[in-house]
Amino acid sequence: MRNENEFDVIIIGAGIGGLSAGNFLQAKNPELKTIIIEQNNYPGGYVSGFKRKGIYFDLGAEGMLHFEKGGSNKILNELGFNHPVLQIEPIEANYRNNDFLNMFSSRDKLLVEIETKYPHEKENVIKFLNECDAINNEITDSGFTSPKITFLDLLKVIFKYPKLRKYGLLKFSHLLNRFLTDENVKNLFKFYCTWLALKSNEITAPIAANIISEAHTFGVQYPVGGMLAFAENFADHYRKNGGQIQYKSEVEKIVISEGVVRGVKLSDGTILESPWVISNADLQRTVFNYVGEENFNKQYLKNIKRKELSITGALLFLTVEEIDLTQYPPHFNVSNEIDFDYLITRLREGYFDYEFLGVRIPSNIDSNLEVGNKKSIIILAFTPFDWNDNWKANDKMERKADYKQLKKEVTEKIIARIETAIPNLSEHIIFSELATPLTFERYNLASKGAWYATRYDQIVGNYKSPIKNLLFAGSNISGGGVGTSLYSGLKTGQYLSEKISNNK
Ligand SMILES: Cc1cc2nc3c(=O)[nH]c(=O)nc-3n(C[C@H](O)[C@H](O)[C@H](O)COP(=O)(O)OP(=O)(O)OC[C@H]3O[C@@H](n4cnc5c(N)ncnc54)[C@H](O)[C@@H]3O)c2cc1C
């Protein structure tokens, strides 16, 4: 007879990676006793949200690329999980010179936009998108989705797939330059690189082609009710199949003895035992804090230490009342034609210029999120983590009066800039709160408040760790993105499910 602190599998973190691993395991093996330990009091990690005075805000992700008809959703449906979604259309709009250029997922509508604003590039854009489709078809057929393409990888596909042979070792900038001539039009497509926090000469041509082809074929979706509704539904489904979630509990240590995982120790001292642990938590923290350097070899530690983090930023949450925003695209950016490669360079050099601000209006996708005459706007700004002396936190990273003052100044500057697109916005604001990189670090326990974990071109990729029976799930190994984190969790769940079944 097992005691209440003994489990078959312990999962650290109820982010989308942890929830999908748990859901796979529990749906396939209802007899298993699995538990997810989550330090917050809500599920979803960065796929989540909160309410202030009845108004809903997404606190991280706001769109899921090619979710509705994608492979991960198909697996979720097979596991008995469904959540309705709405199309985000346009996917993004660029506000420039008092006008919007809409990046529609619909090809026809996109081409009308291009023809109106950049008529000389229309034929080139058609050829460019066709090439992205052709590359993506080969990716789908070959399953060749590695962000780090080696010559050996390439050898495996070289004979059957001419486009992968041609572009496999090339960067996205090459593809752009080959088809497009106008830097403004190239920049419209470089926007997608910011989703991975990379420059166009850092992301491989096949990965970018895959994103662009899928964005302009299947589009980007938003869960009905917002990201929190999706995460809660996903957490409920896991529980219905017998899984347990323990909120407001932080894992302090992963217990290892004789090189094998034995369970976890919580910050209140409780020990939970289990032969398997899956970490959906931050990679650096998992390795250096929860497991401890003494359990890894030098090369592995060196490799993990070397990895750079992706990107972070600030989110400004606003409740507005008595303002009609329905004429605005649900997602748009105010970006003064800044080159997106240059934006990433500036951020990595430590600058925050307010040059790129993303505006998200959830109620323009799901009208039920508007309450009476009130609704939320979320403004997103990429910023360096350590900008302005770590956001004026003191040496112990505490936030005092200086931090509050800086947040006030940043809020004012952001609103002033957004007013170039939404005139008189400030007159309608009844609530405002700024989340900084320090907020993300504190609430999500993400190193340096990183939004997409490790830089996509440096990810670990493998759900197996060097420690026996310690597995990973989520963006810390797959790279950022709801889709990739979800898929990664499903893969980890599937691997463990098969392993457990074989050992029965
Ligand atoms: C502002 C923002 C906007 C984004 N926009 C998009 C978008 O539009 N589309 C998109 O696809 N992606 C987007 N992303 C990225 C995407 O949200 C993430 O890559 C993905 O959700 C990560 O999921 P995850 O499960 O790997 O990790 P996380 O969401 O980070 O989950 C980790 C979980 O583990 C918990 N945890 C950590 N340590 C411990 C511990 N010691 N004990 C207990 N619990 C612990 C955390 O509390 C958290 O719940 C965005 C991210 C941010 C921040």
Short mmCIF file of C-alpha atoms and ligand atoms in Angstrom, two decimals, residues 12-19 37-40 42-47 59-65 195 220 227 249-252 280-282 285 290 315 331 360 380 440 443-446 449-453 473-476 478-486, ligand 1:
data_model
loop_
_atom_site.label_atom_id
_atom_site.label_comp_id
_atom_site.label_asym_id
_atom_site.label_seq_id
_atom_site.Cartn_x
_atom_site.Cartn_y
_atom_site.Cartn_z
CA ILE A 12 7.29 20.19 -11.91
CA GLY A 13 5.22 23.03 -13.35
CA ALA A 14 1.67 23.31 -14.73
CA GLY A 15 2.82 25.29 -17.77
CA ILE A 16 1.55 24.10 -21.12
CA GLY A 17 4.50 21.65 -21.34
CA GLY A 18 3.79 20.11 -17.93
CA LEU A 19 0.04 19.94 -18.52
CA ILE A 37 3.46 20.62 -8.57
CA GLU A 38 2.82 24.26 -9.45
CA GLN A 39 4.12 27.21 -7.46
CA ASN A 40 1.41 29.58 -8.71
CA TYR A 42 -3.37 28.94 -11.42
CA PRO A 43 -2.47 26.66 -14.34
CA GLY A 44 -0.83 27.43 -17.68
CA GLY A 45 2.40 29.29 -16.84
CA TYR A 46 2.73 31.76 -19.74
CA VAL A 47 -0.49 30.41 -21.30
CA LEU A 59 -0.57 37.38 -19.06
CA GLY A 60 1.66 35.90 -21.77
CA ALA A 61 0.84 34.21 -25.06
CA GLU A 62 -2.11 35.49 -27.09
CA GLY A 63 -2.07 33.33 -30.16
CA MET A 64 -1.41 29.77 -31.26
CA LEU A 65 0.02 29.27 -34.74
CA TRP A 195 8.36 35.21 -32.49
CA VAL A 220 -3.23 31.83 -35.76
CA MET A 227 -5.66 31.70 -22.56
CA SER A 249 3.84 24.49 -3.89
CA GLU A 250 7.37 25.13 -5.05
CA VAL A 251 9.86 22.39 -5.81
CA GLU A 252 13.14 23.23 -4.13
CA ASN A 280 8.61 21.77 -17.05
CA ALA A 281 10.52 24.37 -15.04
CA ASP A 282 13.30 26.64 -16.26
CA ARG A 285 17.17 26.38 -12.49
CA TYR A 290 16.98 21.68 -8.27
CA LEU A 315 3.57 44.09 -20.63
CA HIS A 331 -3.12 42.46 -32.84
CA ARG A 360 -3.39 43.29 -28.22
CA LEU A 380 3.84 44.39 -25.30
CA PHE A 440 8.07 37.45 -15.14
CA TYR A 443 5.85 34.92 -11.16
CA ASN A 444 7.02 32.28 -13.59
CA LEU A 445 10.43 31.48 -12.05
CA ALA A 446 11.90 32.00 -15.52
CA GLY A 449 12.13 36.68 -17.01
CA ALA A 450 12.78 35.08 -20.41
CA TRP A 451 9.61 34.83 -22.49
CA TYR A 452 10.66 32.01 -24.80
CA ALA A 453 13.21 30.25 -22.55
CA ALA A 473 9.01 19.02 -21.09
CA GLY A 474 8.21 22.41 -22.54
CA SER A 475 9.95 25.46 -23.90
CA ASN A 476 13.09 24.95 -21.85
CA SER A 478 11.78 22.85 -27.31
CA GLY A 479 12.14 26.61 -27.59
CA GLY A 480 9.37 29.12 -27.00
CA GLY A 481 5.87 29.03 -28.39
CA VAL A 482 2.62 27.49 -27.26
CA GLY A 483 2.64 24.95 -30.08
CA THR A 484 6.23 23.81 -29.57
CA SER A 485 5.84 23.60 -25.77
CA LEU A 486 2.62 21.65 -26.14
C1 LIG B 1 4.45 37.98 -23.08
C2 LIG B 1 4.53 36.68 -23.82
C3 LIG B 1 3.91 36.56 -25.05
C4 LIG B 1 3.96 35.37 -25.74
N1 LIG B 1 3.27 35.25 -26.90
C5 LIG B 1 3.18 34.06 -27.51
C6 LIG B 1 2.28 33.88 -28.58
O1 LIG B 1 1.51 34.78 -28.93
N2 LIG B 1 2.26 32.66 -29.19
C7 LIG B 1 3.05 31.64 -28.78
O2 LIG B 1 2.99 30.56 -29.37
N3 LIG B 1 3.90 31.78 -27.73
C8 LIG B 1 3.95 32.95 -27.08
N4 LIG B 1 4.74 33.09 -25.96
C9 LIG B 1 5.59 31.95 -25.55
C10 LIG B 1 4.79 30.84 -24.87
O3 LIG B 1 3.81 31.40 -24.03
C11 LIG B 1 5.74 29.99 -24.04
O4 LIG B 1 6.84 29.59 -24.84
C12 LIG B 1 5.07 28.73 -23.50
O5 LIG B 1 3.82 29.03 -22.95
C13 LIG B 1 5.98 28.10 -22.47
O6 LIG B 1 5.34 27.00 -21.88
P1 LIG B 1 6.10 26.05 -20.88
O7 LIG B 1 5.12 25.09 -20.35
O8 LIG B 1 7.29 25.50 -21.51
O9 LIG B 1 6.67 27.00 -19.72
P2 LIG B 1 5.99 28.00 -18.70
O10 LIG B 1 4.79 28.60 -19.25
O11 LIG B 1 7.10 28.89 -18.28
O12 LIG B 1 5.56 27.08 -17.47
C14 LIG B 1 6.42 26.69 -16.45
C15 LIG B 1 5.59 26.46 -15.21
O13 LIG B 1 6.40 25.89 -14.20
C16 LIG B 1 6.13 26.52 -12.96
N5 LIG B 1 7.32 26.37 -12.14
C17 LIG B 1 8.58 26.78 -12.45
N6 LIG B 1 9.45 26.42 -11.49
C18 LIG B 1 8.73 25.76 -10.54
C19 LIG B 1 9.07 25.14 -9.31
N7 LIG B 1 10.31 25.14 -8.84
N8 LIG B 1 8.07 24.58 -8.59
C20 LIG B 1 6.79 24.58 -9.05
N9 LIG B 1 6.42 25.14 -10.21
C21 LIG B 1 7.38 25.72 -10.95
C22 LIG B 1 5.83 27.96 -13.34
O14 LIG B 1 5.10 28.62 -12.34
C23 LIG B 1 5.02 27.75 -14.62
O15 LIG B 1 3.65 27.58 -14.35
C24 LIG B 1 4.69 34.26 -25.22
C25 LIG B 1 5.32 34.38 -23.98
C26 LIG B 1 5.22 35.55 -23.27
C27 LIG B 1 5.83 35.65 -21.92
#
